[in-house]
Coordinates of C-alpha atoms and ligand atoms in Angstrom, one line a residue:
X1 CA -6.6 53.4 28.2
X2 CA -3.0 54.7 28.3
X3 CA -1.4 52.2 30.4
X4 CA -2.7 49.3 32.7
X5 CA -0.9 49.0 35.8
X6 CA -3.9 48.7 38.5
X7 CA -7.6 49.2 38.3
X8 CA -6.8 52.8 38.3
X9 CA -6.1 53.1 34.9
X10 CA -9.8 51.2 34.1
X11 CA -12.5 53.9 33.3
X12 CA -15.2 51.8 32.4
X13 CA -14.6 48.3 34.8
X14 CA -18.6 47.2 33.9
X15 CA -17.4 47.6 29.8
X16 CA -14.2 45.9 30.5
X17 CA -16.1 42.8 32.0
X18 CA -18.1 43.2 29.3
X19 CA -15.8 43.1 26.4
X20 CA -14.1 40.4 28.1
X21 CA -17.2 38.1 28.3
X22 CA -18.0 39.1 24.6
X23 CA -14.1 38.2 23.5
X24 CA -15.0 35.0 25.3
X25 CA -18.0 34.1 22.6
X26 CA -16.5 35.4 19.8
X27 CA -12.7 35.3 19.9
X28 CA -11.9 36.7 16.6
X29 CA -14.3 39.2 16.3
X30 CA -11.5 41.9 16.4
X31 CA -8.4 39.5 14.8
X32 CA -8.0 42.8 12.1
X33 CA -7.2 45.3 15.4
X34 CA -3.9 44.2 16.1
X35 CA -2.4 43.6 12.6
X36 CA 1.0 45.3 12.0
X37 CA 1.3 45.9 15.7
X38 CA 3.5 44.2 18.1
X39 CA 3.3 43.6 21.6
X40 CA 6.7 42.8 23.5
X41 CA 6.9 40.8 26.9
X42 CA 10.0 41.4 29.2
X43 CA 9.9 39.2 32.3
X44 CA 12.4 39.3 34.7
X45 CA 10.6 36.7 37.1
X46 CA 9.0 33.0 35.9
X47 CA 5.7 32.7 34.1
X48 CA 3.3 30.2 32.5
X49 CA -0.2 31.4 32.7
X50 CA 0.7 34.9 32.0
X51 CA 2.8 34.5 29.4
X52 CA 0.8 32.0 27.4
X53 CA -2.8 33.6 27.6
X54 CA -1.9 37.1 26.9
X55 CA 0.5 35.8 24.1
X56 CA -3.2 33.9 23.0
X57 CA -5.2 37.4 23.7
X58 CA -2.7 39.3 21.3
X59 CA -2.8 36.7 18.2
X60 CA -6.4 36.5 18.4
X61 CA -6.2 40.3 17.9
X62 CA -4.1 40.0 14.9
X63 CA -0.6 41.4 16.7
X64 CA 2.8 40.0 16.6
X65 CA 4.2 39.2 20.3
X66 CA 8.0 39.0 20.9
X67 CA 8.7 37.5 24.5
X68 CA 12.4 38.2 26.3
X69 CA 13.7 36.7 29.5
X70 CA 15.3 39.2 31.0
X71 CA 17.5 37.6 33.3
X72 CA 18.2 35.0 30.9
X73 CA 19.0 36.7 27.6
X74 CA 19.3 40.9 28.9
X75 CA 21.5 43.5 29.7
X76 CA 21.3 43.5 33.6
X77 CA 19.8 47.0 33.7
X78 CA 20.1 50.0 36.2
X79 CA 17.0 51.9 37.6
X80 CA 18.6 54.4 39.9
X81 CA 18.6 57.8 38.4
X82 CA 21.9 59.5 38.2
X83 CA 23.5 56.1 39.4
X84 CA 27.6 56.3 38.0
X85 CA 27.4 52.8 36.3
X86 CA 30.8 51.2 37.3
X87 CA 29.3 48.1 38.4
X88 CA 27.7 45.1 36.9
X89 CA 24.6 47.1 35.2
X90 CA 25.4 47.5 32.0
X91 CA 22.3 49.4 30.3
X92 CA 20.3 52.3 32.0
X93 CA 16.6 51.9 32.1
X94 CA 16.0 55.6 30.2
X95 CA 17.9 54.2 27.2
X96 CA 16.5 50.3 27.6
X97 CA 12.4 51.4 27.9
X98 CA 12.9 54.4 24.6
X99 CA 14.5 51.6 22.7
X100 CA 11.8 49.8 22.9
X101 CA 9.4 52.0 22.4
X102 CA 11.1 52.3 19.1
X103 CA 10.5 48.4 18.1
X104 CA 7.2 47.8 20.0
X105 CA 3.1 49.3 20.0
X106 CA 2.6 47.3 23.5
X107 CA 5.1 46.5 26.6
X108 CA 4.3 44.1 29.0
X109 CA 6.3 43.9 32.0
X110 CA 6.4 41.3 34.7
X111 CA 8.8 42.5 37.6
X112 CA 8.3 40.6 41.3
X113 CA 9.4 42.9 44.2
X114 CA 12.6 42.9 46.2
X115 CA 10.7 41.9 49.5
X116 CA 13.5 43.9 51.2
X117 CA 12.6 47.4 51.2
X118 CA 9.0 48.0 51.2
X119 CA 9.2 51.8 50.1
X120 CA 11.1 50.9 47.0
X121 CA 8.6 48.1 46.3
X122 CA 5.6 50.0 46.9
X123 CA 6.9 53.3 45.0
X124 CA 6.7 50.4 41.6
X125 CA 9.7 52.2 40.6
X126 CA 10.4 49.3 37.9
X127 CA 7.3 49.5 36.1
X128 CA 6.9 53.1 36.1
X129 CA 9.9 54.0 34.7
X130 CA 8.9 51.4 31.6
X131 CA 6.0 53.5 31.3
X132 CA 7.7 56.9 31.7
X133 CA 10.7 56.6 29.6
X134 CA 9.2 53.4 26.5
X135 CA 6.5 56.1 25.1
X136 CA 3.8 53.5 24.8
X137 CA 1.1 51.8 26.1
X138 CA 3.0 49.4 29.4
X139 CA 1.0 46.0 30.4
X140 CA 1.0 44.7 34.0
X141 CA 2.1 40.9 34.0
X142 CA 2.4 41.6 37.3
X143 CA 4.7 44.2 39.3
X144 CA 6.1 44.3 42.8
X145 CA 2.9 45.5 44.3
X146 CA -0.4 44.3 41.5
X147 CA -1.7 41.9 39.4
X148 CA -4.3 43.4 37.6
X149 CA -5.1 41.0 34.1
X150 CA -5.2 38.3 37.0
X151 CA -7.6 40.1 39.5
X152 CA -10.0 41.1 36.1
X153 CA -9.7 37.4 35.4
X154 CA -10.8 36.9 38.7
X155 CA -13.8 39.3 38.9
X156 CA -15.2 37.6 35.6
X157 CA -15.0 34.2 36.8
X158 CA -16.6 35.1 40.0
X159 CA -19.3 36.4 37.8
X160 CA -19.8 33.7 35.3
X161 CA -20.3 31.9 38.5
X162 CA -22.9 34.3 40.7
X163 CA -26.1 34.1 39.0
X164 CA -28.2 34.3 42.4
X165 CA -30.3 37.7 42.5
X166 CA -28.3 39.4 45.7
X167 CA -24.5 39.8 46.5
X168 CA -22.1 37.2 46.7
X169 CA -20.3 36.7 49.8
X170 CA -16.4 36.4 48.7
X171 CA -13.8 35.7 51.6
X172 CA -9.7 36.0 50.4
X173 CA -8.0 33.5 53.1
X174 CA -4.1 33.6 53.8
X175 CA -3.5 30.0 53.7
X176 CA 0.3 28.8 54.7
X177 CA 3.4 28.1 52.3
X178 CA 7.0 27.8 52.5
X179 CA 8.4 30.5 50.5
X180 CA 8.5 34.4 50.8
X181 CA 5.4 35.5 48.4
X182 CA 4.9 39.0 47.3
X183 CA 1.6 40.5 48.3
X184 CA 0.8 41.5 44.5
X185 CA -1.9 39.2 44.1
X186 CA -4.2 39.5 47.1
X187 CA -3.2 43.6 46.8
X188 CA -4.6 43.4 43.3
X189 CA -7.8 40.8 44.4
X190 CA -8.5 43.4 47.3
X191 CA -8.6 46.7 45.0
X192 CA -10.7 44.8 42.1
X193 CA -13.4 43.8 44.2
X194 CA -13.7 47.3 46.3
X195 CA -13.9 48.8 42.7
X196 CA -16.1 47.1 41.7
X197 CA -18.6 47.3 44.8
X198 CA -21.0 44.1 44.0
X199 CA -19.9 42.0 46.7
X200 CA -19.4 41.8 50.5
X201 CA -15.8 41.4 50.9
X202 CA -14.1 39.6 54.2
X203 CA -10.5 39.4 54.3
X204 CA -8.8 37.0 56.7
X205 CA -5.5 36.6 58.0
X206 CA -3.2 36.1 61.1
X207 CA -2.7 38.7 63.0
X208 CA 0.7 40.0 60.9
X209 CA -0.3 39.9 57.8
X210 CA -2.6 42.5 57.3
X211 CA -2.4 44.1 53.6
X212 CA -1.9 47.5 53.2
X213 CA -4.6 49.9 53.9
X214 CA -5.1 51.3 50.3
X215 CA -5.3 48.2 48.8
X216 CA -7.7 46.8 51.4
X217 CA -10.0 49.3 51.4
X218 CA -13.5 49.1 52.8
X219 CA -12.8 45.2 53.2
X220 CA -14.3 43.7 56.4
X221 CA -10.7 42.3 58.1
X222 CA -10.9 39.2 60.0
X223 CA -8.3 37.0 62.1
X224 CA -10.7 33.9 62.4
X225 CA -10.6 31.6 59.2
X226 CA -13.5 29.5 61.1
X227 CA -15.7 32.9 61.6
X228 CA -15.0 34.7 58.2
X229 CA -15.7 32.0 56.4
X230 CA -18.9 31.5 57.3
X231 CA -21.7 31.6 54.7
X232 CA -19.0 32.1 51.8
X233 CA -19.9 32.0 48.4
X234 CA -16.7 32.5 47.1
X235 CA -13.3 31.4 49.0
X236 CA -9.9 33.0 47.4
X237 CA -7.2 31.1 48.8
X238 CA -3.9 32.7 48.6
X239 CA -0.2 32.8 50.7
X240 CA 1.3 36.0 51.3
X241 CA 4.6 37.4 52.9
X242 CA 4.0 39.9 55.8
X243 CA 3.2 43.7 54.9
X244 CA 4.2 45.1 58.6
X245 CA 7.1 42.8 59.0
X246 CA 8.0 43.7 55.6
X247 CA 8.6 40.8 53.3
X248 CA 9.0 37.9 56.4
X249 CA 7.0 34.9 56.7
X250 CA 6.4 36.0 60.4
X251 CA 4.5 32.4 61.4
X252 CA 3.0 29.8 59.3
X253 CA 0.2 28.3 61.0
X254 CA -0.5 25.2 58.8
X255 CA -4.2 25.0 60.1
X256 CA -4.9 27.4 57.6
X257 CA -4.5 24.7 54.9
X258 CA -7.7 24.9 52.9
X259 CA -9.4 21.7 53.5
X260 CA -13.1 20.1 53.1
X261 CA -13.7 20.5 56.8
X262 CA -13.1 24.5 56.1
X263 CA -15.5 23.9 53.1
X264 CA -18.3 23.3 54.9
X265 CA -18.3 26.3 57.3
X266 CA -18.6 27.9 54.0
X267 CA -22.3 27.9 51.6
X268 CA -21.0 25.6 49.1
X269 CA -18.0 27.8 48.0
X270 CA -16.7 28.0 44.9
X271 CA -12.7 27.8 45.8
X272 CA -10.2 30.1 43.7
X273 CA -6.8 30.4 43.4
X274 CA -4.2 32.3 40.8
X275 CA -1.6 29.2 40.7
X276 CA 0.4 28.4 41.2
X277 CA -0.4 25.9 44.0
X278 CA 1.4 24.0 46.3
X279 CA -1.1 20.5 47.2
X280 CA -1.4 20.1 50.0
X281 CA 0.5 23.2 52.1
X282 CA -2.0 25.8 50.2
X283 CA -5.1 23.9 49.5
X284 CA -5.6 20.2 50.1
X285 CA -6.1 17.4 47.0
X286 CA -9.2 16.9 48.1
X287 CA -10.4 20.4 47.4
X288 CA -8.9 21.1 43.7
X289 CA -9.8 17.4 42.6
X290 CA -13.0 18.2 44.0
X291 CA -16.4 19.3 42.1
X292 CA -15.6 23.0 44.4
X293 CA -12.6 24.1 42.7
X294 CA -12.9 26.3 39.8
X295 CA -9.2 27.4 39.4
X296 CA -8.7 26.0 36.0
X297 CA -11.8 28.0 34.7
X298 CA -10.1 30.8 36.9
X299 CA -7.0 30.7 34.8
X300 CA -8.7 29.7 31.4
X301 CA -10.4 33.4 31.5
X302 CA -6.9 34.7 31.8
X303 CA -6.9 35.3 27.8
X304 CA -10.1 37.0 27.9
X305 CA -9.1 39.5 30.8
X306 CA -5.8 39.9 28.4
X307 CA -7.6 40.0 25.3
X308 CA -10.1 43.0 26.8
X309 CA -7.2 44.6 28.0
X310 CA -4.9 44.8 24.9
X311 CA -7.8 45.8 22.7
X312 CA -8.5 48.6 25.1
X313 CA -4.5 49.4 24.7
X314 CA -4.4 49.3 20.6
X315 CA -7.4 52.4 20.7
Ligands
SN0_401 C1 3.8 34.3 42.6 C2 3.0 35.2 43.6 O1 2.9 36.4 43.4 O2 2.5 34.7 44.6 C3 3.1 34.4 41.3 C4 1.6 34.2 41.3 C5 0.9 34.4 40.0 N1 3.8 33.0 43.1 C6 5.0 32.3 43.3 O3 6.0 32.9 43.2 C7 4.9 30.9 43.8 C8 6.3 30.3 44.0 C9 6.3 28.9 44.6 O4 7.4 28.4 44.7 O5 5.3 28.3 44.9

């Protein structure tokens, strides 16, 4: 695997799952892979979960990891090509990513979108020119438009948790909040589970908030939380800002609150969610202190998704 940027760049997503699960049993079975290699981490956004189980994955592989705030400790850097550099941007992108693809074997980059120009956002001009101009292998931690080590996190847990002999029923809900989210998350949910095609996959938002089409794929899109969720084995509950209306919260219909009354249209859903979470304006208490809620599990497999993913990198 040369980069990992979206499930695009996965050849093998059953051997992934696989290697993940297996890294999962036996977490130092490769801790000689890594050694003498280091993997940096530049984020220019926040992160806990992230952060801390892929710097986990990478010492259980034997590597070094070096984290850097961007925004806290960096150069403010300049993406435009051919951009005359009289402002406050004091280090090109072409010179920041070679640099250090002189130091580094792996480069993760987290990078949240604008939310103000969808083109530029969509283009993922950030992490793309990480990947063009650094010379090795670029990690996800999630970019303006993905969030793939969370959606294979994701996809395992849904399978630890499916051991019934047909197809699970998996709904992704917009539920409200009170910030402007990026869609990276659900985007990244959406093209996981159409890849890989074990499922029957309902989508359901108000009208608005439709996800783009490519990342949405052959999903079945509902506007009726009550009706979609119906039967549900698995419930992905997740806020995001409007695609159409680019980057606006365009209403926020707080019925959409995940609660136990929504439980129980559903077949005794296991709930999900990539947390952060905001109680009780996402998904009530009485859901995530409730025996449904698997979201800690969820995030737990976050170092195995990480640690499949960097050994597929160090090849
Ligand atoms: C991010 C998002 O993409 O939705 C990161 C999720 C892994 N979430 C937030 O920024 C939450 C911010 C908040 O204030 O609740």
């Amino acid at each position: 695997m040369k980069n990992f940027l979206s499930v695009e760049d996965v050849p093998d997503l059953t051997g992934l799952l696989h290697k993940a699960l297996a890294y999962k049993a036996e977490p130092f079975v490769d801790k000689q892979l890594g050694v003498g290699k280091t993997l940096g981490m530049l984020f220019m956004n926040p992160s806990m979960r992230t952060r801390i189980s892929t710097q986990v994955a990478a010492r259980n592989l034997g590597m070094e990891v070096i984290v850097f705030n961007v925004e806290k400790d960096g150069w403010q850097l300049e993406f435009a090509d051919g951009a005359i550099m009289k402002g406050d941007k004091t280090e090109h992108i072409k010179e920041a990513a070679a640099v250090l693809g002189q130091y580094l074997q792996v480069l993760g980059i987290r990078s949240f979108p604008k939310l103000t120009d969808r083109n530029e956002d969509y283009s993922e001009h950030v992490i793309r020119q990480f990947a063009k101009y650094s010379n090795i292998p670029v990690l996800s931690l999630e970019s303006a438009t993905l969030h793939p080590l969370q959606s294979l996190a994701d996809i395992l847990t849904i399978k630890e948790n499916f051991q019934q002999p047909r197809r699970p029923k998996i709904v992704m809900t917009w539920a409200p909040h009170v910030k402007v989210l990026p869609q990276a998350v659900p985007n990244s949910f959406a093209q996981w589970v159409n890849a890989w095609g074990e499922a029957d996959f309902v989508i359901v938002q108000p009208e608005g908030y439709e996800l783009a089409e490519q990342f949405a794929g052959n999903a079945t899109i509902e506007n009726n939380q009550d009706k979609a969720l119906q039967g549900a084995d698995f419930v992905y509950v997740k806020n995001w800002s409007s695609y159409k209306n680019y980057g606006k919260i365009i209403r926020n219909d707080t019925s959409w609150m995940f609660t136990n009354k929504k439980l129980a249209l559903t077949n005794n859903a296991k709930v999900m969610h990539c947390l952060p979470v905001r109680r009780n304006i996402v998904i009530a208490d009485e859901i995530l202190d409730g025996p449904n809620s698997i979201v800690i599990p969820q995030a737990g497999n976050r170092v195995w998704a990480a640690q499949a993913v960097l050994s597929e990198l160090l090849k």
